[in-house]
């Protein structure tokens, strides 16, 4: 379709819906998709962007001219425009903002710290002074009904835009029209500072079962709101971040990272893992003479490391998950570790018995020296390693959490490294004691 | 506090809020918490349960008598009661249901397939026939305003409860009261079958930017709705499930699992990992004579396995994440793999150079045979292993996704196993070629 016939393609796409065009773009190579996007009229472009997560707008837009971007920004909703600008390279966004009305306002909206309530909040909200009546408010809403795109609550503020309370839409519906807003307002509104961490906002909403949270600036003025939709987005983002951090990747990583970004976002954890592995290697060097006497022992190193790694990651993931969903009963921590120990012993025993049987079975086909004693060595090591790794995996996140460190961040590498070293040392200690 | 003075404790707690009592329970051992909970009056118990995620009610309730559970169920909201019953052992829930009015209705509510729209939906919603007017509807809402706890939309249905459309609360506010509902209704309502997968519901809502999705039974009758709140809960659950599956744990795992549950939910993946490690061990056995000639080579096995594992998990997590958030541009897959290859080469080169320098530095302190050649062996292996692992890690989830397999499920073990084997073989191949 898209080779170079700009006019024909643009005319053909003019009648398509934004979603359909996006579906087409997604099937093109990025370069082609960007070129095609440049050809579209402004209306069509806006329809396409509306279908796309604003945080990924930058991918499509990074080759656009400033003039066109400025035009698009002016016609987008404020929240979406802010998120779109945030997805562009900083310099490019700065130049666009300079060309807009009220560059200071835009700059302030873009300046909220990442992962703060200010970044996630919705800027469009309705606020009225307290001395108006419900009837006034309804009249006002009727007049502006074209502009209003979502109506979650009506906020009541004083002359300086400081928040006094709110009314739910049903209050407007169910309260006599002559009532003053100030007399009907609900006071159970929780508000947070714009700099509050999004994670904290989410926990607050979940713990207190809140629908809407107001966001204030340092002077106490209402600047935005966090509604169920924003809460859903925060919950998704936080879960994604946890997952990426656990895998040892910077939480900003996306599938569109350039090779240099990939390096910056992953290399630190690779190096940390390498340092841990060097520790395991050094531990092994101490047993060089054991290994020299029976090279076959080396064949079981992968098994020890794999079991230690898997058992540790399993236990720690369950723990991190429970911590982040608030499902850790602090009075039950000993009980939790006890159950973890019980489960680890059962798993370790199963793995050990199966491995031992496997070794003896193989020894009937291939010649292995002392198969019984090798089976015993491997079985005992697997049982010990599984148990230690699972108990460590379950306790390290709890300890990190106590120390105020995000357990997801430190987890991957800390657990893998300690388990690698423990796995190798336990194995060679048993080998020295039993097999030789 | 809680030793055995039942009456005094119960009396003291009577005046506490549900949240405060829950905060106390959480600090007790589970057994004590359950005993204390049994002592509470019904009102207080309900207040405590209201603060707790219904899916974890079973933990507190599993020692309660049937009579008391029945009383609690009758006084809970339907949605919460259904979720609470689902958290109890199946037999216990069955016995309670038999004692309730309309056991068939309860059984149907509990029978929705796990992870289906029917399981997640909200049952409380407002529906009215199309021939009533807006004024009637508002009057009806006014009368029932005590019972209504959330008001997202008013659904308009025909005589057989089949869905015709809906009105948003603001429509009630902004439309003249004498209008018939049938004339004012919005038709852009998307509805799904109760058996639809929750993940699909979530994608639908995100792709089409929907606030509310209606849930119908097979006869087309409205049975519930999915609102932003339910969507948020679905998003969180899906992310948690992905994370647990990636770690090789059954997605139902919780911090309250018993040892037997731990075994059932983790052992399969441990065994799969062991089989993979056995493969790596067998690969190594093929190089036994290489190892016998230079035992020091064994010290670098952990480094190869760690790098292969970490690089693979990093790349695959980013890919899985992108797939689940719909951020994979199918036209850009080659570009994505190219960028991944570029990043992997950069990372591999860094790791290789640093490791080689490290080996040479160590050789000035400890005696190592042929340090330059060992450094070259390790560097070349690390570069190769990092690159292969990252590219495999990025492509396997894409391939699984094409085949219709959930990439998160198969990932952990498939990637770790293949990377372990590749890591060991690449390393020994280089060792044989360069070092010996």
PDB file of N, CA and C in Angstrom, chain B residues 67 89 107 118 136 163 205 220 250 278 289 294 395 405 407:
ATOM      1  N   UNK B  67     -23.322 -22.051  61.475  1.00  0.00           N
ATOM      2  CA  UNK B  67     -24.443 -21.184  61.799  1.00  0.00           C
ATOM      3  C   UNK B  67     -24.025 -19.722  61.716  1.00  0.00           C
ATOM      4  N   UNK B  89     -13.357 -23.545  51.712  1.00  0.00           N
ATOM      5  CA  UNK B  89     -13.294 -24.868  51.080  1.00  0.00           C
ATOM      6  C   UNK B  89     -14.652 -25.188  50.463  1.00  0.00           C
ATOM      7  N   UNK B 107     -25.712 -20.925  43.904  1.00  0.00           N
ATOM      8  CA  UNK B 107     -24.874 -21.887  43.206  1.00  0.00           C
ATOM      9  C   UNK B 107     -24.498 -21.367  41.811  1.00  0.00           C
ATOM     10  N   UNK B 118     -18.089 -13.263  34.390  1.00  0.00           N
ATOM     11  CA  UNK B 118     -19.112 -13.510  35.397  1.00  0.00           C
ATOM     12  C   UNK B 118     -18.556 -13.507  36.805  1.00  0.00           C
ATOM     13  N   UNK B 136     -39.443   9.627  36.026  1.00  0.00           N
ATOM     14  CA  UNK B 136     -39.732   8.406  36.779  1.00  0.00           C
ATOM     15  C   UNK B 136     -38.448   7.833  37.371  1.00  0.00           C
ATOM     16  N   UNK B 163     -30.874  -6.305  27.310  1.00  0.00           N
ATOM     17  CA  UNK B 163     -30.291  -4.981  27.364  1.00  0.00           C
ATOM     18  C   UNK B 163     -30.558  -4.193  26.080  1.00  0.00           C
ATOM     19  N   UNK B 205     -11.870  -3.109  27.031  1.00  0.00           N
ATOM     20  CA  UNK B 205     -12.093  -1.814  27.673  1.00  0.00           C
ATOM     21  C   UNK B 205     -10.969  -0.852  27.318  1.00  0.00           C
ATOM     22  N   UNK B 220     -29.039 -13.529  26.695  1.00  0.00           N
ATOM     23  CA  UNK B 220     -28.993 -12.116  26.381  1.00  0.00           C
ATOM     24  C   UNK B 220     -29.502 -11.221  27.492  1.00  0.00           C
ATOM     25  N   UNK B 250       2.365 -21.684  40.655  1.00  0.00           N
ATOM     26  CA  UNK B 250       0.959 -21.675  40.293  1.00  0.00           C
ATOM     27  C   UNK B 250       0.357 -20.320  40.664  1.00  0.00           C
ATOM     28  N   UNK B 278      19.647 -31.286  34.093  1.00  0.00           N
ATOM     29  CA  UNK B 278      20.223 -32.584  33.745  1.00  0.00           C
ATOM     30  C   UNK B 278      20.744 -32.540  32.313  1.00  0.00           C
ATOM     31  N   UNK B 289      36.675 -34.732  29.563  1.00  0.00           N
ATOM     32  CA  UNK B 289      38.135 -34.772  29.411  1.00  0.00           C
ATOM     33  C   UNK B 289      38.723 -33.373  29.347  1.00  0.00           C
ATOM     34  N   UNK B 294      41.859 -29.259  32.856  1.00  0.00           N
ATOM     35  CA  UNK B 294      41.981 -27.953  33.493  1.00  0.00           C
ATOM     36  C   UNK B 294      40.777 -27.719  34.396  1.00  0.00           C
ATOM     37  N   UNK B 395      12.721 -13.640  21.642  1.00  0.00           N
ATOM     38  CA  UNK B 395      11.914 -14.256  20.581  1.00  0.00           C
ATOM     39  C   UNK B 395      10.996 -15.366  21.077  1.00  0.00           C
ATOM     40  N   UNK B 405       0.027 -19.918  23.105  1.00  0.00           N
ATOM     41  CA  UNK B 405       0.370 -20.313  24.472  1.00  0.00           C
ATOM     42  C   UNK B 405       0.646 -19.038  25.260  1.00  0.00           C
ATOM     43  N   UNK B 407       2.596 -16.637  27.040  1.00  0.00           N
ATOM     44  CA  UNK B 407       4.055 -16.599  27.151  1.00  0.00           C
ATOM     45  C   UNK B 407       4.533 -16.564  28.596  1.00  0.00           C
TER      46      UNK B 407
END
